[in-house]
């Protein structure tokens, strides 16, 4: 109640005496009113919230203690087949590694090496996923270099750990695309040669990379 009365007095002073003069009178004769008004203002509340947020530490970024090569070996011991795709992900603050082989995706904890899930992608029935699986399995028999070997070649070239790798048919060229953040390297799936190294293109980019691998298939229309 006291605060409401003082607020009214302050409002009358500012309105009646004039903007700057009324504000001067309020500051000098009712300093407690100014303090209470500032404390209850929305901007003060926002400032307080901001101070609280700035004082809090952000959670640490999860790290991967399992290499992609180790994850592939774990997945291939779980499901019979050769891996053709692998990728690191952060899911609900948990580092995971997704390995595709046969028609399954094996999800591995990126720190504990635990197999979290084995997903039958064919049973899921996503037409796009099934088409990608069928293409990978159709070109896999034409490879001489395994996904693990391609990763090791790319790592030695870039001198750092990759984030993902995938077997692809690039206009009839059978290659492994290995990605390191914003950099990618194409490895010949037949002889392990490095065919190209460059930046990852933005989504929708029309830029094309021209190279020729030792393993050639008819170009797709």
PDB file of C-alpha atoms in Angstrom:
ATOM      1  CA  UNK A   1       0.000   0.000   0.000  1.00  0.00           C
ATOM      2  CA  UNK A   2       2.835   2.438   0.901  1.00  0.00           C
ATOM      3  CA  UNK A   3       4.522   1.773  -2.404  1.00  0.00           C
ATOM      4  CA  UNK A   4       1.289   2.451  -4.331  1.00  0.00           C
ATOM      5  CA  UNK A   5       0.803   5.819  -2.554  1.00  0.00           C
ATOM      6  CA  UNK A   6       4.399   6.822  -3.211  1.00  0.00           C
ATOM      7  CA  UNK A   7       4.052   5.755  -6.813  1.00  0.00           C
ATOM      8  CA  UNK A   8       1.027   7.971  -7.213  1.00  0.00           C
ATOM      9  CA  UNK A   9       2.858  10.895  -5.615  1.00  0.00           C
ATOM     10  CA  UNK A  10       5.800  10.366  -7.941  1.00  0.00           C
ATOM     11  CA  UNK A  11       3.520  10.207 -10.975  1.00  0.00           C
ATOM     12  CA  UNK A  12       1.753  13.434  -9.962  1.00  0.00           C
ATOM     13  CA  UNK A  13       5.073  15.184  -9.397  1.00  0.00           C
ATOM     14  CA  UNK A  14       6.484  14.187 -12.778  1.00  0.00           C
ATOM     15  CA  UNK A  15       3.219  14.956 -14.610  1.00  0.00           C
ATOM     16  CA  UNK A  16       2.444  18.164 -12.763  1.00  0.00           C
ATOM     17  CA  UNK A  17       5.832  19.789 -12.452  1.00  0.00           C
ATOM     18  CA  UNK A  18       7.141  18.695 -15.822  1.00  0.00           C
ATOM     19  CA  UNK A  19       9.356  15.920 -17.152  1.00  0.00           C
ATOM     20  CA  UNK A  20      12.860  16.868 -16.009  1.00  0.00           C
ATOM     21  CA  UNK A  21      11.802  18.990 -13.034  1.00  0.00           C
ATOM     22  CA  UNK A  22       9.389  16.357 -11.777  1.00  0.00           C
ATOM     23  CA  UNK A  23      12.034  13.660 -12.153  1.00  0.00           C
ATOM     24  CA  UNK A  24      14.526  15.857 -10.212  1.00  0.00           C
ATOM     25  CA  UNK A  25      12.020  16.317  -7.399  1.00  0.00           C
ATOM     26  CA  UNK A  26      11.248  12.659  -7.206  1.00  0.00           C
ATOM     27  CA  UNK A  27      14.934  11.711  -7.135  1.00  0.00           C
ATOM     28  CA  UNK A  28      15.722  14.231  -4.393  1.00  0.00           C
ATOM     29  CA  UNK A  29      12.682  14.041  -2.174  1.00  0.00           C
ATOM     30  CA  UNK A  30      11.568  10.462  -2.755  1.00  0.00           C
ATOM     31  CA  UNK A  31      14.797   8.473  -3.371  1.00  0.00           C
ATOM     32  CA  UNK A  32      13.283   5.299  -1.925  1.00  0.00           C
ATOM     33  CA  UNK A  33      10.502   5.561  -4.494  1.00  0.00           C
ATOM     34  CA  UNK A  34      13.029   5.595  -7.322  1.00  0.00           C
ATOM     35  CA  UNK A  35      14.810   2.537  -5.936  1.00  0.00           C
ATOM     36  CA  UNK A  36      11.562   0.611  -5.564  1.00  0.00           C
ATOM     37  CA  UNK A  37      10.385   1.630  -9.042  1.00  0.00           C
ATOM     38  CA  UNK A  38      13.648   0.538 -10.613  1.00  0.00           C
ATOM     39  CA  UNK A  39      13.589  -2.751  -8.725  1.00  0.00           C
ATOM     40  CA  UNK A  40      10.069  -3.484  -9.943  1.00  0.00           C
ATOM     41  CA  UNK A  41      10.552  -2.391 -13.538  1.00  0.00           C
ATOM     42  CA  UNK A  42      10.605  -5.011 -16.320  1.00  0.00           C
ATOM     43  CA  UNK A  43      14.036  -3.850 -17.486  1.00  0.00           C
ATOM     44  CA  UNK A  44      15.441  -4.429 -14.008  1.00  0.00           C
ATOM     45  CA  UNK A  45      14.000  -7.915 -13.994  1.00  0.00           C
ATOM     46  CA  UNK A  46      15.514  -8.642 -17.396  1.00  0.00           C
ATOM     47  CA  UNK A  47      18.869  -7.298 -16.251  1.00  0.00           C
ATOM     48  CA  UNK A  48      18.746  -9.493 -13.177  1.00  0.00           C
ATOM     49  CA  UNK A  49      17.908 -12.522 -15.273  1.00  0.00           C
ATOM     50  CA  UNK A  50      20.757 -11.703 -17.630  1.00  0.00           C
ATOM     51  CA  UNK A  51      23.172 -11.458 -14.738  1.00  0.00           C
ATOM     52  CA  UNK A  52      22.003 -14.831 -13.473  1.00  0.00           C
ATOM     53  CA  UNK A  53      22.461 -16.394 -16.910  1.00  0.00           C
ATOM     54  CA  UNK A  54      25.922 -14.946 -17.391  1.00  0.00           C
ATOM     55  CA  UNK A  55      27.024 -16.346 -14.050  1.00  0.00           C
ATOM     56  CA  UNK A  56      25.985 -19.893 -15.005  1.00  0.00           C
ATOM     57  CA  UNK A  57      28.445 -22.175 -16.770  1.00  0.00           C
ATOM     58  CA  UNK A  58      27.391 -23.882 -19.978  1.00  0.00           C
ATOM     59  CA  UNK A  59      27.520 -27.709 -19.977  1.00  0.00           C
ATOM     60  CA  UNK A  60      30.722 -29.132 -21.471  1.00  0.00           C
ATOM     61  CA  UNK A  61      30.680 -30.248 -25.105  1.00  0.00           C
ATOM     62  CA  UNK A  62      30.606 -34.074 -25.255  1.00  0.00           C
ATOM     63  CA  UNK A  63      33.794 -35.658 -26.598  1.00  0.00           C
ATOM     64  CA  UNK A  64      34.226 -38.832 -28.646  1.00  0.00           C
ATOM     65  CA  UNK A  65      36.585 -41.361 -27.110  1.00  0.00           C
ATOM     66  CA  UNK A  66      35.757 -44.061 -29.655  1.00  0.00           C
ATOM     67  CA  UNK A  67      37.376 -43.685 -33.085  1.00  0.00           C
ATOM     68  CA  UNK A  68      35.390 -44.342 -36.233  1.00  0.00           C
ATOM     69  CA  UNK A  69      37.580 -47.352 -36.958  1.00  0.00           C
ATOM     70  CA  UNK A  70      36.780 -48.837 -33.533  1.00  0.00           C
ATOM     71  CA  UNK A  71      33.068 -48.191 -34.061  1.00  0.00           C
ATOM     72  CA  UNK A  72      33.154 -50.030 -37.394  1.00  0.00           C
ATOM     73  CA  UNK A  73      34.780 -53.079 -35.783  1.00  0.00           C
ATOM     74  CA  UNK A  74      32.132 -53.064 -33.037  1.00  0.00           C
ATOM     75  CA  UNK A  75      29.306 -52.829 -35.591  1.00  0.00           C
ATOM     76  CA  UNK A  76      30.754 -55.558 -37.821  1.00  0.00           C
ATOM     77  CA  UNK A  77      30.997 -57.864 -34.813  1.00  0.00           C
ATOM     78  CA  UNK A  78      27.310 -57.168 -34.120  1.00  0.00           C
ATOM     79  CA  UNK A  79      25.973 -57.560 -37.682  1.00  0.00           C
ATOM     80  CA  UNK A  80      27.456 -59.642 -40.482  1.00  0.00           C
ATOM     81  CA  UNK A  81      28.550 -57.448 -43.351  1.00  0.00           C
ATOM     82  CA  UNK A  82      30.913 -54.673 -44.411  1.00  0.00           C
ATOM     83  CA  UNK A  83      30.316 -51.102 -43.259  1.00  0.00           C
ATOM     84  CA  UNK A  84      29.723 -48.533 -45.996  1.00  0.00           C
ATOM     85  CA  UNK A  85      28.763 -45.431 -44.008  1.00  0.00           C
ATOM     86  CA  UNK A  86      29.597 -43.942 -40.593  1.00  0.00           C
ATOM     87  CA  UNK A  87      28.820 -40.656 -38.851  1.00  0.00           C
ATOM     88  CA  UNK A  88      29.305 -38.958 -35.485  1.00  0.00           C
ATOM     89  CA  UNK A  89      26.243 -37.342 -33.884  1.00  0.00           C
ATOM     90  CA  UNK A  90      25.314 -35.589 -30.618  1.00  0.00           C
ATOM     91  CA  UNK A  91      21.902 -36.836 -29.481  1.00  0.00           C
ATOM     92  CA  UNK A  92      20.444 -35.505 -26.216  1.00  0.00           C
ATOM     93  CA  UNK A  93      23.947 -34.481 -25.095  1.00  0.00           C
ATOM     94  CA  UNK A  94      25.159 -38.038 -25.764  1.00  0.00           C
ATOM     95  CA  UNK A  95      27.920 -38.625 -28.319  1.00  0.00           C
ATOM     96  CA  UNK A  96      26.908 -41.462 -30.637  1.00  0.00           C
ATOM     97  CA  UNK A  97      28.346 -43.067 -33.761  1.00  0.00           C
ATOM     98  CA  UNK A  98      25.994 -44.445 -36.410  1.00  0.00           C
ATOM     99  CA  UNK A  99      27.375 -47.245 -38.597  1.00  0.00           C
ATOM    100  CA  UNK A 100      25.507 -48.546 -41.652  1.00  0.00           C
ATOM    101  CA  UNK A 101      26.132 -52.086 -42.887  1.00  0.00           C
ATOM    102  CA  UNK A 102      23.948 -54.652 -44.638  1.00  0.00           C
ATOM    103  CA  UNK A 103      20.462 -53.188 -44.156  1.00  0.00           C
ATOM    104  CA  UNK A 104      21.018 -52.134 -40.558  1.00  0.00           C
ATOM    105  CA  UNK A 105      22.178 -49.099 -38.656  1.00  0.00           C
ATOM    106  CA  UNK A 106      24.172 -49.825 -35.501  1.00  0.00           C
ATOM    107  CA  UNK A 107      24.216 -46.994 -32.950  1.00  0.00           C
ATOM    108  CA  UNK A 108      27.249 -46.989 -30.640  1.00  0.00           C
ATOM    109  CA  UNK A 109      27.938 -44.818 -27.591  1.00  0.00           C
ATOM    110  CA  UNK A 110      30.853 -42.569 -28.470  1.00  0.00           C
ATOM    111  CA  UNK A 111      32.470 -42.925 -25.052  1.00  0.00           C
ATOM    112  CA  UNK A 112      31.523 -46.289 -23.536  1.00  0.00           C
ATOM    113  CA  UNK A 113      31.558 -48.381 -26.796  1.00  0.00           C
ATOM    114  CA  UNK A 114      28.137 -49.758 -25.826  1.00  0.00           C
ATOM    115  CA  UNK A 115      25.807 -50.761 -28.652  1.00  0.00           C
ATOM    116  CA  UNK A 116      22.738 -48.630 -27.958  1.00  0.00           C
ATOM    117  CA  UNK A 117      20.527 -49.774 -30.818  1.00  0.00           C
ATOM    118  CA  UNK A 118      20.442 -51.937 -33.911  1.00  0.00           C
ATOM    119  CA  UNK A 119      17.871 -50.547 -36.317  1.00  0.00           C
ATOM    120  CA  UNK A 120      16.481 -52.527 -39.249  1.00  0.00           C
ATOM    121  CA  UNK A 121      16.288 -49.725 -41.803  1.00  0.00           C
ATOM    122  CA  UNK A 122      14.516 -51.868 -44.383  1.00  0.00           C
ATOM    123  CA  UNK A 123      11.758 -52.614 -41.873  1.00  0.00           C
ATOM    124  CA  UNK A 124      11.389 -48.879 -41.193  1.00  0.00           C
ATOM    125  CA  UNK A 125      10.245 -48.565 -44.783  1.00  0.00           C
ATOM    126  CA  UNK A 126      11.587 -45.076 -45.626  1.00  0.00           C
ATOM    127  CA  UNK A 127      11.842 -45.142 -49.454  1.00  0.00           C
ATOM    128  CA  UNK A 128      14.750 -42.671 -49.550  1.00  0.00           C
ATOM    129  CA  UNK A 129      16.759 -44.642 -46.984  1.00  0.00           C
ATOM    130  CA  UNK A 130      16.055 -47.935 -48.747  1.00  0.00           C
ATOM    131  CA  UNK A 131      17.180 -46.475 -52.088  1.00  0.00           C
ATOM    132  CA  UNK A 132      20.464 -45.290 -50.540  1.00  0.00           C
ATOM    133  CA  UNK A 133      21.026 -48.695 -48.910  1.00  0.00           C
ATOM    134  CA  UNK A 134      20.352 -50.539 -52.174  1.00  0.00           C
ATOM    135  CA  UNK A 135      22.800 -48.295 -54.045  1.00  0.00           C
ATOM    136  CA  UNK A 136      25.528 -48.743 -51.409  1.00  0.00           C
ATOM    137  CA  UNK A 137      25.108 -52.514 -51.378  1.00  0.00           C
ATOM    138  CA  UNK A 138      25.191 -52.646 -55.190  1.00  0.00           C
ATOM    139  CA  UNK A 139      28.558 -50.845 -55.426  1.00  0.00           C
ATOM    140  CA  UNK A 140      30.157 -52.393 -52.323  1.00  0.00           C
ATOM    141  CA  UNK A 141      31.290 -55.563 -54.197  1.00  0.00           C
ATOM    142  CA  UNK A 142      33.283 -53.345 -56.612  1.00  0.00           C
ATOM    143  CA  UNK A 143      35.475 -51.911 -53.837  1.00  0.00           C
ATOM    144  CA  UNK A 144      38.949 -53.092 -52.924  1.00  0.00           C
ATOM    145  CA  UNK A 145      39.540 -50.620 -50.104  1.00  0.00           C
ATOM    146  CA  UNK A 146      37.412 -51.011 -46.947  1.00  0.00           C
ATOM    147  CA  UNK A 147      35.825 -48.113 -45.087  1.00  0.00           C
ATOM    148  CA  UNK A 148      38.375 -48.539 -42.273  1.00  0.00           C
ATOM    149  CA  UNK A 149      41.274 -48.357 -44.751  1.00  0.00           C
ATOM    150  CA  UNK A 150      39.778 -45.263 -46.386  1.00  0.00           C
ATOM    151  CA  UNK A 151      39.526 -43.581 -42.977  1.00  0.00           C
ATOM    152  CA  UNK A 152      43.158 -44.368 -42.189  1.00  0.00           C
ATOM    153  CA  UNK A 153      44.326 -42.980 -45.553  1.00  0.00           C
ATOM    154  CA  UNK A 154      42.304 -39.791 -45.078  1.00  0.00           C
ATOM    155  CA  UNK A 155      43.505 -39.347 -41.481  1.00  0.00           C
ATOM    156  CA  UNK A 156      47.148 -39.662 -42.521  1.00  0.00           C
ATOM    157  CA  UNK A 157      46.565 -37.029 -45.219  1.00  0.00           C
ATOM    158  CA  UNK A 158      44.623 -34.530 -43.069  1.00  0.00           C
ATOM    159  CA  UNK A 159      46.411 -35.309 -39.781  1.00  0.00           C
ATOM    160  CA  UNK A 160      43.161 -35.200 -37.786  1.00  0.00           C
ATOM    161  CA  UNK A 161      40.146 -37.310 -36.854  1.00  0.00           C
ATOM    162  CA  UNK A 162      37.233 -37.401 -39.341  1.00  0.00           C
ATOM    163  CA  UNK A 163      33.563 -36.870 -38.473  1.00  0.00           C
ATOM    164  CA  UNK A 164      31.976 -39.093 -41.103  1.00  0.00           C
ATOM    165  CA  UNK A 165      32.660 -41.237 -44.151  1.00  0.00           C
ATOM    166  CA  UNK A 166      30.482 -42.805 -46.829  1.00  0.00           C
ATOM    167  CA  UNK A 167      30.828 -44.998 -49.897  1.00  0.00           C
ATOM    168  CA  UNK A 168      29.438 -43.197 -52.959  1.00  0.00           C
ATOM    169  CA  UNK A 169      28.960 -43.457 -56.688  1.00  0.00           C
ATOM    170  CA  UNK A 170      30.053 -40.085 -58.070  1.00  0.00           C
ATOM    171  CA  UNK A 171      29.097 -40.093 -61.748  1.00  0.00           C
ATOM    172  CA  UNK A 172      30.352 -43.630 -62.161  1.00  0.00           C
ATOM    173  CA  UNK A 173      33.373 -43.173 -59.878  1.00  0.00           C
ATOM    174  CA  UNK A 174      33.339 -45.445 -56.812  1.00  0.00           C
ATOM    175  CA  UNK A 175      34.819 -43.431 -53.937  1.00  0.00           C
ATOM    176  CA  UNK A 176      34.746 -42.895 -50.198  1.00  0.00           C
ATOM    177  CA  UNK A 177      33.841 -39.365 -49.130  1.00  0.00           C
ATOM    178  CA  UNK A 178      35.530 -38.623 -45.779  1.00  0.00           C
ATOM    179  CA  UNK A 179      34.501 -35.426 -43.958  1.00  0.00           C
ATOM    180  CA  UNK A 180      36.546 -33.460 -41.417  1.00  0.00           C
ATOM    181  CA  UNK A 181      34.334 -30.594 -40.239  1.00  0.00           C
ATOM    182  CA  UNK A 182      34.215 -28.274 -43.259  1.00  0.00           C
ATOM    183  CA  UNK A 183      36.796 -30.237 -45.251  1.00  0.00           C
ATOM    184  CA  UNK A 184      36.211 -33.391 -47.276  1.00  0.00           C
ATOM    185  CA  UNK A 185      38.475 -35.851 -49.031  1.00  0.00           C
ATOM    186  CA  UNK A 186      37.583 -38.328 -51.786  1.00  0.00           C
ATOM    187  CA  UNK A 187      39.404 -41.670 -51.610  1.00  0.00           C
ATOM    188  CA  UNK A 188      39.512 -44.051 -54.575  1.00  0.00           C
ATOM    189  CA  UNK A 189      37.652 -47.187 -53.450  1.00  0.00           C
ATOM    190  CA  UNK A 190      39.742 -49.297 -55.785  1.00  0.00           C
ATOM    191  CA  UNK A 191      43.344 -48.339 -55.023  1.00  0.00           C
ATOM    192  CA  UNK A 192      43.145 -45.946 -52.047  1.00  0.00           C
ATOM    193  CA  UNK A 193      44.438 -42.910 -53.951  1.00  0.00           C
ATOM    194  CA  UNK A 194      43.406 -39.437 -52.817  1.00  0.00           C
ATOM    195  CA  UNK A 195      41.377 -38.063 -55.711  1.00  0.00           C
ATOM    196  CA  UNK A 196      40.327 -34.700 -54.307  1.00  0.00           C
ATOM    197  CA  UNK A 197      40.531 -32.562 -51.157  1.00  0.00           C
ATOM    198  CA  UNK A 198      38.460 -29.427 -50.641  1.00  0.00           C
ATOM    199  CA  UNK A 199      35.761 -27.618 -48.706  1.00  0.00           C
ATOM    200  CA  UNK A 200      32.289 -29.023 -48.094  1.00  0.00           C
ATOM    201  CA  UNK A 201      29.907 -27.259 -50.459  1.00  0.00           C
ATOM    202  CA  UNK A 202      26.795 -25.535 -49.052  1.00  0.00           C
ATOM    203  CA  UNK A 203      23.538 -27.417 -49.457  1.00  0.00           C
ATOM    204  CA  UNK A 204      22.076 -26.805 -52.903  1.00  0.00           C
ATOM    205  CA  UNK A 205      25.424 -25.804 -54.398  1.00  0.00           C
ATOM    206  CA  UNK A 206      25.857 -26.531 -58.114  1.00  0.00           C
ATOM    207  CA  UNK A 207      29.623 -26.883 -57.822  1.00  0.00           C
ATOM    208  CA  UNK A 208      30.930 -30.158 -59.233  1.00  0.00           C
ATOM    209  CA  UNK A 209      34.221 -31.925 -58.569  1.00  0.00           C
ATOM    210  CA  UNK A 210      35.822 -33.694 -61.513  1.00  0.00           C
ATOM    211  CA  UNK A 211      37.977 -36.775 -60.901  1.00  0.00           C
ATOM    212  CA  UNK A 212      38.318 -40.341 -62.156  1.00  0.00           C
ATOM    213  CA  UNK A 213      38.600 -43.382 -59.913  1.00  0.00           C
ATOM    214  CA  UNK A 214      40.174 -46.711 -60.752  1.00  0.00           C
ATOM    215  CA  UNK A 215      36.761 -48.385 -60.416  1.00  0.00           C
ATOM    216  CA  UNK A 216      34.285 -47.235 -63.052  1.00  0.00           C
ATOM    217  CA  UNK A 217      30.582 -47.987 -63.361  1.00  0.00           C
ATOM    218  CA  UNK A 218      28.121 -46.766 -65.988  1.00  0.00           C
ATOM    219  CA  UNK A 219      26.957 -43.236 -65.228  1.00  0.00           C
ATOM    220  CA  UNK A 220      23.431 -42.917 -63.903  1.00  0.00           C
ATOM    221  CA  UNK A 221      20.966 -40.755 -65.824  1.00  0.00           C
TER     222      UNK A 221
END
